[in-house]
Short mmCIF file of C-alpha atoms and ligand atoms in Angstrom, two decimals:
data_model
loop_
_atom_site.label_atom_id
_atom_site.label_comp_id
_atom_site.label_asym_id
_atom_site.label_seq_id
_atom_site.Cartn_x
_atom_site.Cartn_y
_atom_site.Cartn_z
CA MET S 1309 0.01 0.02 0.01
CA GLY S 1310 1.38 3.48 -0.98
CA PRO S 1311 0.84 6.67 0.57
CA TYR S 1312 -2.38 7.73 -1.05
CA ARG S 1313 -4.89 4.93 -0.10
CA ASN S 1314 -7.39 6.14 2.47
CA SER S 1315 -5.57 9.42 2.72
CA ALA S 1316 -7.65 12.39 1.60
CA PRO S 1317 -4.96 14.88 2.80
CA ALA S 1318 -2.19 13.11 0.80
CA ILE S 1319 -4.33 13.25 -2.30
CA ARG S 1320 -5.38 16.84 -1.92
CA ALA S 1321 -1.67 17.81 -1.36
CA LEU S 1322 -1.09 16.80 -5.04
CA VAL S 1323 -3.14 19.68 -6.23
CA ARG S 1324 -1.97 23.15 -5.22
CA GLU S 1325 -3.68 26.34 -6.35
CA ALA S 1326 -1.82 26.32 -9.59
CA GLU S 1327 0.30 23.45 -9.71
CA VAL S 1328 -0.22 19.74 -9.68
CA HIS S 1329 2.23 17.03 -8.53
CA ARG S 1330 3.47 14.55 -11.30
CA ASP S 1331 2.07 11.67 -9.32
CA VAL S 1332 -1.48 12.52 -10.67
CA TYR S 1333 -0.14 11.34 -14.05
CA VAL S 1334 2.49 8.68 -13.37
CA ASN S 1335 1.76 7.06 -10.01
CA PRO S 1336 -0.01 3.61 -10.35
CA GLU S 1337 -1.66 3.91 -6.98
CA ILE S 1338 -3.32 7.14 -7.84
CA PHE S 1339 -4.54 5.50 -11.16
CA GLU S 1340 -6.05 2.62 -9.09
CA LEU S 1341 -7.68 4.99 -6.72
CA GLU S 1342 -9.22 6.96 -9.61
CA PHE S 1343 -11.26 3.80 -10.37
CA GLU S 1344 -12.28 3.48 -6.75
CA HIS S 1345 -13.26 7.09 -6.08
CA LEU S 1346 -13.13 9.57 -8.86
CA PHE S 1347 -15.04 7.64 -11.43
CA PRO S 1348 -17.63 6.08 -9.27
CA ASN S 1349 -18.32 9.55 -7.68
CA SER S 1350 -18.74 11.15 -11.11
CA TRP S 1351 -21.30 10.98 -13.93
CA ILE S 1352 -19.73 9.11 -16.74
CA TYR S 1353 -20.83 8.94 -20.32
CA VAL S 1354 -22.02 5.52 -21.45
CA GLY S 1355 -23.39 6.03 -24.96
CA HIS S 1356 -26.08 7.55 -27.03
CA ALA S 1357 -29.78 6.46 -27.33
CA SER S 1358 -29.58 6.41 -31.04
CA GLN S 1359 -27.32 3.44 -30.66
CA LEU S 1360 -30.25 1.68 -29.04
CA SER S 1361 -33.00 2.61 -31.51
CA LYS S 1362 -34.84 -0.74 -31.43
CA PRO S 1363 -35.87 -3.03 -28.50
CA GLY S 1364 -33.11 -5.52 -27.92
CA ASP S 1365 -30.44 -3.27 -29.02
CA PHE S 1366 -27.40 -2.97 -26.77
CA ILE S 1367 -24.00 -1.50 -26.47
CA THR S 1368 -21.07 -2.24 -24.28
CA ALA S 1369 -18.88 0.43 -22.66
CA ASN S 1370 -16.63 1.13 -19.65
CA VAL S 1371 -17.64 3.30 -16.76
CA GLY S 1372 -14.20 3.96 -15.31
CA ARG S 1373 -12.96 0.45 -15.51
CA GLN S 1374 -16.14 -1.22 -14.86
CA PRO S 1375 -17.47 -3.13 -17.95
CA VAL S 1376 -21.15 -2.12 -18.51
CA LEU S 1377 -23.97 -3.15 -20.87
CA ALA S 1378 -26.75 -0.84 -21.89
CA SER S 1379 -30.00 -2.09 -23.48
CA ARG S 1380 -33.24 -0.90 -24.87
CA HIS S 1381 -36.26 -2.85 -23.31
CA SER S 1382 -39.40 -3.84 -25.10
CA ASP S 1383 -41.23 -0.97 -23.38
CA GLY S 1384 -38.73 1.56 -24.83
CA SER S 1385 -36.88 2.11 -21.45
CA ILE S 1386 -33.15 2.15 -21.48
CA HIS S 1387 -31.23 0.07 -18.72
CA VAL S 1388 -27.48 -0.05 -17.79
CA PHE S 1389 -26.00 -3.10 -16.15
CA TYR S 1390 -22.60 -4.31 -14.97
CA ASN S 1391 -21.75 -6.55 -17.87
CA ARG S 1392 -21.43 -9.83 -16.00
CA CYS S 1393 -23.68 -12.83 -15.49
CA PRO S 1394 -24.87 -13.13 -11.89
CA HIS S 1395 -23.90 -16.83 -12.13
CA LYS S 1396 -20.24 -17.11 -12.85
CA GLY S 1397 -19.34 -13.68 -13.78
CA VAL S 1398 -19.04 -14.28 -17.50
CA LYS S 1399 -19.43 -11.17 -19.70
CA ILE S 1400 -22.97 -11.23 -21.19
CA ALA S 1401 -21.90 -9.19 -24.31
CA SER S 1402 -18.45 -8.96 -25.72
CA GLU S 1403 -19.45 -7.13 -28.90
CA ALA S 1404 -19.37 -3.30 -28.91
CA CYS S 1405 -23.03 -3.34 -30.10
CA GLY S 1406 -25.74 -5.53 -31.49
CA ASN S 1407 -29.28 -6.62 -31.06
CA THR S 1408 -29.93 -9.55 -28.60
CA GLY S 1409 -33.56 -10.10 -29.62
CA LYS S 1410 -36.02 -10.57 -26.74
CA PHE S 1411 -33.34 -11.68 -24.12
CA PHE S 1412 -29.73 -11.92 -23.28
CA ARG S 1413 -28.36 -15.39 -22.81
CA CYS S 1414 -25.17 -16.08 -21.07
CA PRO S 1415 -22.97 -18.23 -23.46
CA TYR S 1416 -21.62 -20.46 -20.54
CA HIS S 1417 -24.64 -22.02 -18.85
CA ALA S 1418 -27.55 -20.32 -20.67
CA TRP S 1419 -29.00 -18.32 -17.81
CA SER S 1420 -31.15 -15.80 -19.56
CA PHE S 1421 -32.29 -12.31 -18.84
CA LYS S 1422 -34.96 -9.98 -20.17
CA THR S 1423 -33.79 -6.78 -21.75
CA ASP S 1424 -34.70 -4.88 -18.48
CA GLY S 1425 -32.02 -7.30 -16.77
CA SER S 1426 -34.57 -9.33 -14.89
CA LEU S 1427 -33.96 -13.05 -14.71
CA LEU S 1428 -35.93 -14.96 -17.31
CA ALA S 1429 -34.79 -18.53 -17.02
CA ILE S 1430 -32.18 -21.01 -15.70
CA PRO S 1431 -31.76 -24.46 -17.22
CA LEU S 1432 -32.69 -27.38 -14.87
CA LYS S 1433 -34.22 -24.87 -12.58
CA LYS S 1434 -35.44 -27.62 -10.25
CA GLY S 1435 -31.83 -27.96 -8.91
CA TYR S 1436 -32.23 -24.60 -7.16
CA GLU S 1437 -35.47 -25.44 -5.34
CA GLY S 1438 -35.00 -25.05 -1.66
CA THR S 1439 -31.43 -23.86 -2.05
CA GLY S 1440 -31.99 -20.29 -1.12
CA LEU S 1441 -31.11 -18.92 -4.57
CA SER S 1442 -34.27 -16.74 -4.58
CA GLU S 1443 -32.76 -14.81 -1.48
CA MET S 1444 -29.46 -14.08 -3.28
CA GLN S 1445 -28.42 -11.23 -5.53
CA ALA S 1446 -27.92 -13.73 -8.30
CA SER S 1447 -31.67 -14.17 -8.70
CA GLU S 1448 -32.30 -10.50 -9.28
CA GLY S 1449 -30.69 -10.92 -12.77
CA LEU S 1450 -28.10 -8.64 -14.29
CA PRO S 1451 -26.59 -6.30 -11.61
CA LYS S 1452 -28.14 -2.96 -12.35
CA ILE S 1453 -26.67 0.51 -12.27
CA ARG S 1454 -29.34 2.47 -10.40
CA ASN S 1455 -28.16 6.05 -11.15
CA VAL S 1456 -28.66 6.48 -14.77
CA VAL S 1457 -29.79 9.64 -16.66
CA VAL S 1458 -30.61 9.97 -20.29
CA TYR S 1459 -30.39 13.66 -21.02
CA ARG S 1460 -31.48 14.60 -24.57
CA ASP S 1461 -30.44 11.00 -25.55
CA PHE S 1462 -27.03 11.13 -23.85
CA ILE S 1463 -26.74 8.33 -21.46
CA PHE S 1464 -24.85 8.95 -18.14
CA ALA S 1465 -24.35 6.74 -15.17
CA ARG S 1466 -23.01 7.28 -11.73
CA LEU S 1467 -21.85 4.01 -10.04
CA ASN S 1468 -22.04 5.07 -6.44
CA ASP S 1469 -25.37 4.95 -4.94
CA SER S 1470 -24.96 8.36 -3.18
CA GLY S 1471 -23.34 11.54 -4.44
CA VAL S 1472 -24.02 14.69 -6.45
CA SER S 1473 -27.19 14.54 -8.57
CA PHE S 1474 -26.93 14.68 -12.26
CA GLU S 1475 -28.48 18.14 -12.47
CA ASP S 1476 -26.01 19.40 -9.75
CA TYR S 1477 -23.06 17.74 -11.20
CA PHE S 1478 -23.43 19.23 -14.78
CA GLY S 1479 -25.58 22.39 -14.15
CA GLU S 1480 -25.23 24.89 -16.90
CA SER S 1481 -22.69 22.89 -18.74
CA LEU S 1482 -25.52 20.91 -20.34
CA SER S 1483 -26.04 23.96 -22.62
CA THR S 1484 -23.34 22.51 -24.92
CA ILE S 1485 -25.30 19.22 -25.37
CA ASP S 1486 -28.47 21.37 -25.82
CA ASN S 1487 -26.87 23.48 -28.64
CA MET S 1488 -25.53 20.37 -30.38
CA VAL S 1489 -28.96 18.69 -30.29
CA ASP S 1490 -30.66 21.99 -31.27
CA ARG S 1491 -28.54 22.28 -34.39
CA SER S 1492 -30.75 19.42 -35.94
CA PRO S 1493 -33.87 20.94 -37.29
CA GLN S 1494 -35.60 17.92 -35.77
CA GLY S 1495 -33.82 18.31 -32.43
CA GLU S 1496 -32.38 14.96 -32.89
CA LEU S 1497 -28.84 13.44 -33.26
CA ALA S 1498 -27.88 10.02 -34.45
CA ILE S 1499 -24.81 7.98 -34.27
CA GLN S 1500 -24.50 6.00 -37.54
CA ALA S 1501 -20.97 4.67 -37.43
CA ALA S 1502 -18.33 3.26 -35.12
CA PRO S 1503 -15.92 5.79 -33.49
CA ILE S 1504 -12.43 6.37 -34.57
CA ARG S 1505 -10.31 4.57 -31.99
CA TYR S 1506 -6.74 5.79 -31.21
CA MET S 1507 -4.57 4.29 -28.61
CA HIS S 1508 -2.45 6.97 -26.69
CA THR S 1509 0.56 6.15 -24.53
CA CYS S 1510 0.00 8.74 -21.85
CA ASN S 1511 -2.15 9.32 -18.82
CA TRP S 1512 -5.85 10.10 -19.77
CA LYS S 1513 -5.72 13.50 -17.89
CA MET S 1514 -3.20 14.94 -20.37
CA LEU S 1515 -5.86 14.57 -23.19
CA VAL S 1516 -8.43 16.20 -21.03
CA GLU S 1517 -6.15 19.10 -20.20
CA ASN S 1518 -5.39 19.52 -23.93
CA GLN S 1519 -8.95 20.13 -24.85
CA THR S 1520 -8.86 23.66 -23.39
CA ASP S 1521 -5.15 24.40 -24.03
CA THR S 1522 -5.16 27.27 -26.60
CA CYS S 1523 -1.43 28.09 -26.30
CA HIS S 1524 -0.30 25.02 -28.09
CA PRO S 1525 -2.01 24.79 -31.61
CA MET S 1526 0.06 27.43 -33.19
CA VAL S 1527 3.20 25.84 -31.89
CA ALA S 1528 2.66 22.04 -31.79
CA HIS S 1529 0.49 21.99 -34.98
CA GLU S 1530 2.71 24.34 -37.05
CA SER S 1531 4.24 21.45 -38.84
CA SER S 1532 0.87 19.96 -39.91
CA ALA S 1533 -1.87 22.79 -40.00
CA GLY S 1534 0.89 25.39 -40.90
CA THR S 1535 1.97 23.31 -43.80
CA ALA S 1536 -1.66 23.01 -44.95
CA VAL S 1537 -2.02 26.75 -44.92
CA LYS S 1538 1.27 27.29 -46.89
CA VAL S 1539 0.26 24.72 -49.54
CA TRP S 1540 -3.18 26.45 -49.82
CA LYS S 1541 -1.62 29.88 -50.22
CA ARG S 1542 0.74 28.55 -52.98
CA GLU S 1543 -2.00 26.78 -54.79
CA GLN S 1544 -5.16 28.89 -54.33
CA GLY S 1545 -4.71 31.02 -57.51
CA ALA S 1546 -7.70 33.18 -58.02
CA SER S 1547 -10.09 31.06 -55.83
CA THR S 1548 -11.43 32.91 -52.73
CA GLU S 1549 -13.17 30.04 -50.91
CA ALA S 1550 -10.87 27.54 -49.37
CA PRO S 1551 -11.77 23.76 -49.81
CA MET S 1552 -13.30 22.12 -46.81
CA ALA S 1553 -10.04 20.50 -45.88
CA VAL S 1554 -8.33 23.83 -45.63
CA GLN S 1555 -11.25 25.41 -43.78
CA LEU S 1556 -10.69 22.63 -41.04
CA TYR S 1557 -6.99 22.87 -40.79
CA ALA S 1558 -6.24 26.62 -41.22
CA PRO S 1559 -7.83 28.01 -37.96
CA PHE S 1560 -5.42 25.81 -35.88
CA MET S 1561 -2.79 28.40 -36.88
CA SER S 1562 -4.75 31.37 -35.46
CA PRO S 1563 -2.64 33.64 -33.32
CA TYR S 1564 -2.62 33.97 -29.58
CA GLU S 1565 -4.79 37.15 -29.82
CA PHE S 1566 -7.50 35.14 -31.56
CA TYR S 1567 -7.71 32.69 -28.58
CA GLU S 1568 -7.28 35.42 -26.06
CA GLN S 1569 -10.39 37.21 -27.22
CA SER S 1570 -12.52 34.15 -27.90
CA GLY S 1571 -12.62 33.30 -24.26
CA ILE S 1572 -13.00 30.30 -21.87
CA ARG S 1573 -16.03 29.61 -19.75
CA ILE S 1574 -15.72 27.55 -16.49
CA TRP S 1575 -18.44 25.88 -14.60
CA PRO S 1576 -18.42 24.13 -11.21
CA ASN S 1577 -17.35 20.53 -10.86
CA GLY S 1578 -14.61 20.72 -13.49
CA HIS S 1579 -16.64 21.51 -16.64
CA GLY S 1580 -15.70 24.31 -18.95
CA HIS S 1581 -15.33 25.26 -22.74
CA THR S 1582 -13.25 27.28 -25.06
CA GLY S 1583 -14.66 29.43 -27.76
CA VAL S 1584 -17.17 31.69 -25.90
CA SER S 1585 -17.53 34.64 -28.29
CA ASN S 1586 -16.31 32.82 -31.36
CA SER S 1587 -14.12 29.79 -32.12
CA ILE S 1588 -11.97 27.92 -34.71
CA HIS S 1589 -15.25 26.65 -36.03
CA SER S 1590 -16.80 30.07 -36.72
CA ASN S 1591 -15.82 30.59 -40.20
CA TYR S 1592 -16.77 27.46 -42.13
CA SER S 1593 -18.69 28.02 -45.38
CA ASP S 1594 -22.66 28.12 -45.06
CA VAL S 1595 -24.38 24.92 -46.14
CA ASP S 1596 -27.04 25.38 -48.77
CA GLY S 1597 -30.50 25.09 -47.37
CA TYR S 1598 -29.51 24.55 -43.69
CA LEU S 1599 -30.37 28.04 -42.37
CA ASP S 1600 -33.82 27.88 -44.10
CA GLN S 1601 -34.48 24.54 -42.37
CA MET S 1602 -33.53 25.84 -39.04
CA ILE S 1603 -35.69 29.05 -39.48
CA ALA S 1604 -38.65 26.67 -40.54
CA ALA S 1605 -38.08 24.63 -37.45
CA TYR S 1606 -37.34 27.12 -34.84
CA GLY S 1607 -38.30 30.61 -36.09
CA GLU S 1608 -35.90 33.36 -37.35
CA ALA S 1609 -34.72 34.53 -33.91
CA ARG S 1610 -34.10 31.23 -32.29
CA ALA S 1611 -32.45 29.61 -35.38
CA HIS S 1612 -29.94 32.48 -35.42
CA GLU S 1613 -29.49 32.24 -31.57
CA ILE S 1614 -28.75 28.55 -31.84
CA LEU S 1615 -26.32 28.90 -34.75
CA ALA S 1616 -24.47 31.91 -33.18
CA GLN S 1617 -23.23 29.54 -30.33
CA VAL S 1618 -20.07 28.21 -31.99
CA ARG S 1619 -18.27 26.74 -28.89
CA HIS S 1620 -15.01 25.02 -29.51
CA ASN S 1621 -14.25 22.22 -26.99
CA THR S 1622 -16.47 21.57 -23.92
CA VAL S 1623 -15.02 19.34 -21.32
CA TYR S 1624 -17.44 17.23 -19.45
CA PHE S 1625 -15.45 16.33 -16.38
CA PRO S 1626 -13.75 13.85 -15.95
CA ASN S 1627 -13.28 12.33 -19.29
CA VAL S 1628 -15.40 13.52 -22.17
CA MET S 1629 -15.21 16.47 -24.67
CA VAL S 1630 -18.07 17.56 -26.80
CA LYS S 1631 -17.73 19.69 -29.90
CA GLY S 1632 -21.22 21.06 -30.36
CA ALA S 1633 -20.40 23.07 -33.53
CA VAL S 1634 -19.03 20.04 -35.32
CA GLN S 1635 -21.10 17.27 -33.64
CA ILE S 1636 -18.17 15.22 -32.15
CA LEU S 1637 -17.78 13.59 -28.87
CA ARG S 1638 -14.41 12.35 -27.57
CA ASN S 1639 -14.25 9.76 -24.87
CA PHE S 1640 -10.82 9.40 -23.06
CA ILE S 1641 -10.91 5.90 -21.72
CA PRO S 1642 -8.11 5.09 -19.08
CA VAL S 1643 -6.51 1.83 -19.78
CA ALA S 1644 -3.24 2.07 -17.76
CA VAL S 1645 -1.60 4.82 -15.87
CA ASP S 1646 0.28 5.66 -19.05
CA LYS S 1647 -2.18 4.31 -21.70
CA THR S 1648 -5.58 5.88 -22.86
CA LEU S 1649 -7.96 4.74 -25.56
CA VAL S 1650 -9.47 7.69 -27.37
CA GLU S 1651 -12.82 7.01 -28.90
CA SER S 1652 -14.03 10.00 -31.25
CA TRP S 1653 -17.77 9.72 -32.17
CA VAL S 1654 -19.49 11.67 -34.83
CA PHE S 1655 -23.27 12.56 -34.72
CA ARG S 1656 -25.47 13.15 -37.70
CA LEU S 1657 -27.82 16.20 -37.24
CA VAL S 1658 -31.16 14.41 -38.15
CA GLY S 1659 -32.92 16.20 -40.89
CA ALA S 1660 -29.90 18.51 -41.76
CA PRO S 1661 -28.11 18.52 -45.18
CA ASP S 1662 -25.61 15.62 -45.68
CA LYS S 1663 -22.85 18.19 -46.12
CA LEU S 1664 -22.76 18.90 -42.36
CA TYR S 1665 -22.31 15.19 -41.58
CA GLU S 1666 -19.62 15.05 -44.17
CA ARG S 1667 -17.84 18.06 -42.51
CA ALA S 1668 -18.04 16.39 -39.06
CA LEU S 1669 -16.73 13.07 -40.39
CA MET S 1670 -13.88 14.81 -42.28
CA TYR S 1671 -12.96 16.76 -39.22
CA ASN S 1672 -12.83 13.49 -37.12
CA ARG S 1673 -10.57 11.88 -39.90
CA PHE S 1674 -8.36 14.99 -40.16
CA ILE S 1675 -7.91 15.81 -36.58
CA ASN S 1676 -8.68 12.78 -34.29
CA ALA S 1677 -7.76 9.71 -36.35
CA PRO S 1678 -4.62 7.66 -36.03
CA THR S 1679 -4.08 8.70 -39.60
CA SER S 1680 -4.50 12.31 -38.90
CA ILE S 1681 -1.54 14.78 -39.27
CA VAL S 1682 -2.83 16.93 -36.31
CA GLY S 1683 -3.52 14.28 -33.65
CA HIS S 1684 0.09 13.01 -34.08
CA ASP S 1685 1.39 16.34 -33.01
CA ASP S 1686 -0.46 16.15 -29.64
CA LEU S 1687 0.35 12.62 -28.97
CA GLU S 1688 3.99 13.36 -29.45
CA MET S 1689 3.62 15.92 -26.78
CA TYR S 1690 1.81 13.67 -24.39
CA GLU S 1691 4.49 10.93 -24.78
CA ARG S 1692 7.29 13.32 -24.20
CA ALA S 1693 5.54 14.55 -21.12
CA GLN S 1694 4.92 11.08 -19.81
CA GLU S 1695 8.66 10.38 -20.22
CA GLY S 1696 9.79 13.89 -19.01
CA LEU S 1697 7.77 13.66 -15.84
CA ARG S 1698 10.14 10.81 -14.60
CA SER S 1699 12.64 13.56 -14.14
CA ASP S 1700 13.30 14.37 -10.44
CA GLY S 1701 14.46 17.86 -11.25
CA ASN S 1702 11.04 19.31 -10.64
CA ARG S 1703 8.05 17.17 -9.52
CA TRP S 1704 5.41 19.79 -10.33
CA VAL S 1705 3.39 20.65 -13.43
CA ASN S 1706 2.72 24.28 -13.82
CA LEU S 1707 -0.88 25.72 -14.37
CA ARG S 1708 -0.24 29.23 -13.37
CA ARG S 1709 -1.00 31.16 -16.56
CA LEU S 1710 -3.50 34.10 -15.76
CA PHE S 1711 -3.78 32.87 -12.11
CA GLU S 1712 -5.19 35.53 -9.79
CA PRO S 1713 -4.52 35.02 -6.22
CA GLY S 1714 -7.72 34.28 -4.34
CA GLU S 1715 -9.33 32.76 -7.40
CA GLU S 1716 -12.39 30.94 -6.54
CA SER S 1717 -13.22 27.30 -7.40
CA ASP S 1718 -16.49 25.81 -8.32
CA VAL S 1719 -17.85 29.00 -9.86
CA THR S 1720 -19.08 30.06 -13.22
CA ALA S 1721 -16.92 32.62 -14.95
CA VAL S 1722 -15.73 33.76 -18.41
CA ILE S 1723 -12.15 34.54 -18.79
CA ASN S 1724 -9.29 35.23 -21.24
CA GLY S 1725 -9.10 32.30 -23.79
CA THR S 1726 -5.42 31.69 -22.97
CA SER S 1727 -5.96 31.10 -19.34
CA GLU S 1728 -5.17 27.85 -17.65
CA ARG S 1729 -7.98 28.29 -15.28
CA GLN S 1730 -10.07 25.45 -16.77
CA MET S 1731 -7.21 23.16 -16.14
CA ARG S 1732 -7.10 24.45 -12.51
CA ASN S 1733 -10.90 23.93 -12.40
CA GLN S 1734 -10.51 20.34 -13.55
CA PHE S 1735 -7.84 19.50 -10.93
CA HIS S 1736 -9.89 21.15 -8.14
CA ALA S 1737 -12.73 18.91 -9.25
CA TRP S 1738 -10.38 15.88 -9.46
CA ALA S 1739 -9.26 16.29 -5.76
CA LYS S 1740 -12.89 16.91 -4.81
CA PHE S 1741 -14.32 13.69 -6.43
CA MET S 1742 -11.20 11.63 -5.48
CA THR S 1743 -11.81 12.30 -1.97
CA ALA S 1744 -15.53 12.91 -1.60
CA ASP S 1745 -16.47 9.39 -0.56
CA MET S 1746 -13.29 9.10 1.67
CA GLU S 1747 -14.54 12.08 3.60
CA MET S 1748 -18.06 10.64 3.90
CA SER S 1749 -16.86 7.26 5.18
CA ALA S 1750 -14.66 9.12 7.71
CA GLU S 1751 -17.59 11.02 8.95
CA ALA S 1752 -19.74 7.89 9.12
CA ALA S 1753 -17.07 6.24 11.20
CA GLU S 1754 -17.04 9.17 13.75
FE1 FE2 C 930 -3.55 19.99 -30.30
#
């Protein structure tokens, strides 16, 4: 046992007002404790209801490190379970998604379960008569996760029975999901393809921090996005409108002043977003017919209000980022202390022109894919950081940019877009949710 288990003060000491200790990225005990405390205390994204469009549809996912299974029941309700048979613990579903028909059937001994998780049948059931099975958890069927909220089709779960409610946890940050959904003239999003999966050899929090780091694109992405801009300048000739690819790449080369004025908004519990007044997504070409569809659906004023919100990256603490203006969700799934699986999902705006879906898919391929030229730049930095943090010369990571002494935590604020305050906000939330239930159990013991 290391120094951190059961020690809220030791964990809290890793997060100073504008510095974090390297152990948050490199210490295996801290990584284990994140699955015991941080993830179970937080609301974690499971999937999207459009992946469960018909009764019997299911998806599998991880909540923290817990394998879970979500299903659509015959009455239309959505249920989330721990993905293990109550008999011997065998995973009920090993596929990423599918349709199980009217029931799940364990492939080992054929115990079967309705799509709401209740026990349907056990072969040779007589053998359990008088054994007391009916008194045991195993007879209840698939172990259910009780705290599940489906918010505008986004499925979130909290593993711990008690904790912060969904509404209090996310608060006003849900406005980014609202805006993404409202961008469909039918108010509906659909996942229609598998995500792009990209394994990163770094701690998962480096990726989350990067989502609101606006001082790196013009530096780290100069070799990729900068080259795209140079090539376009050379080749554009008389054309005034850049092709879609150049429109996606070029804003990464925006100067510091652009990010400074576009702003960052922070919310309580570690959530926050870049691109308050405008963003790198603001100047894409209009898509024919889309504005007319939006006006027909929402009226002139509301349609313009929805489309005027062009937020860049919204972090839903702890490990999801949503891009409302380009309909992408990235899930940073921790695998090991220095290994993270990144899943980047694209949503179609139901009823909107295909061109918008094409743009979101292209953005995902160009920026988030293993074949992207931009994503590599970031990964190289994370790998170097993961290695460099082994150095004993300095054990602290600096987050002091635009820090103001006396800065409050767990507040809503709009600030200069090059501030590192959202990173400070995340680590404040990290320390809070890492220790929340430790504190509670200490109080209960008193
Ligand atoms: Fe980047």
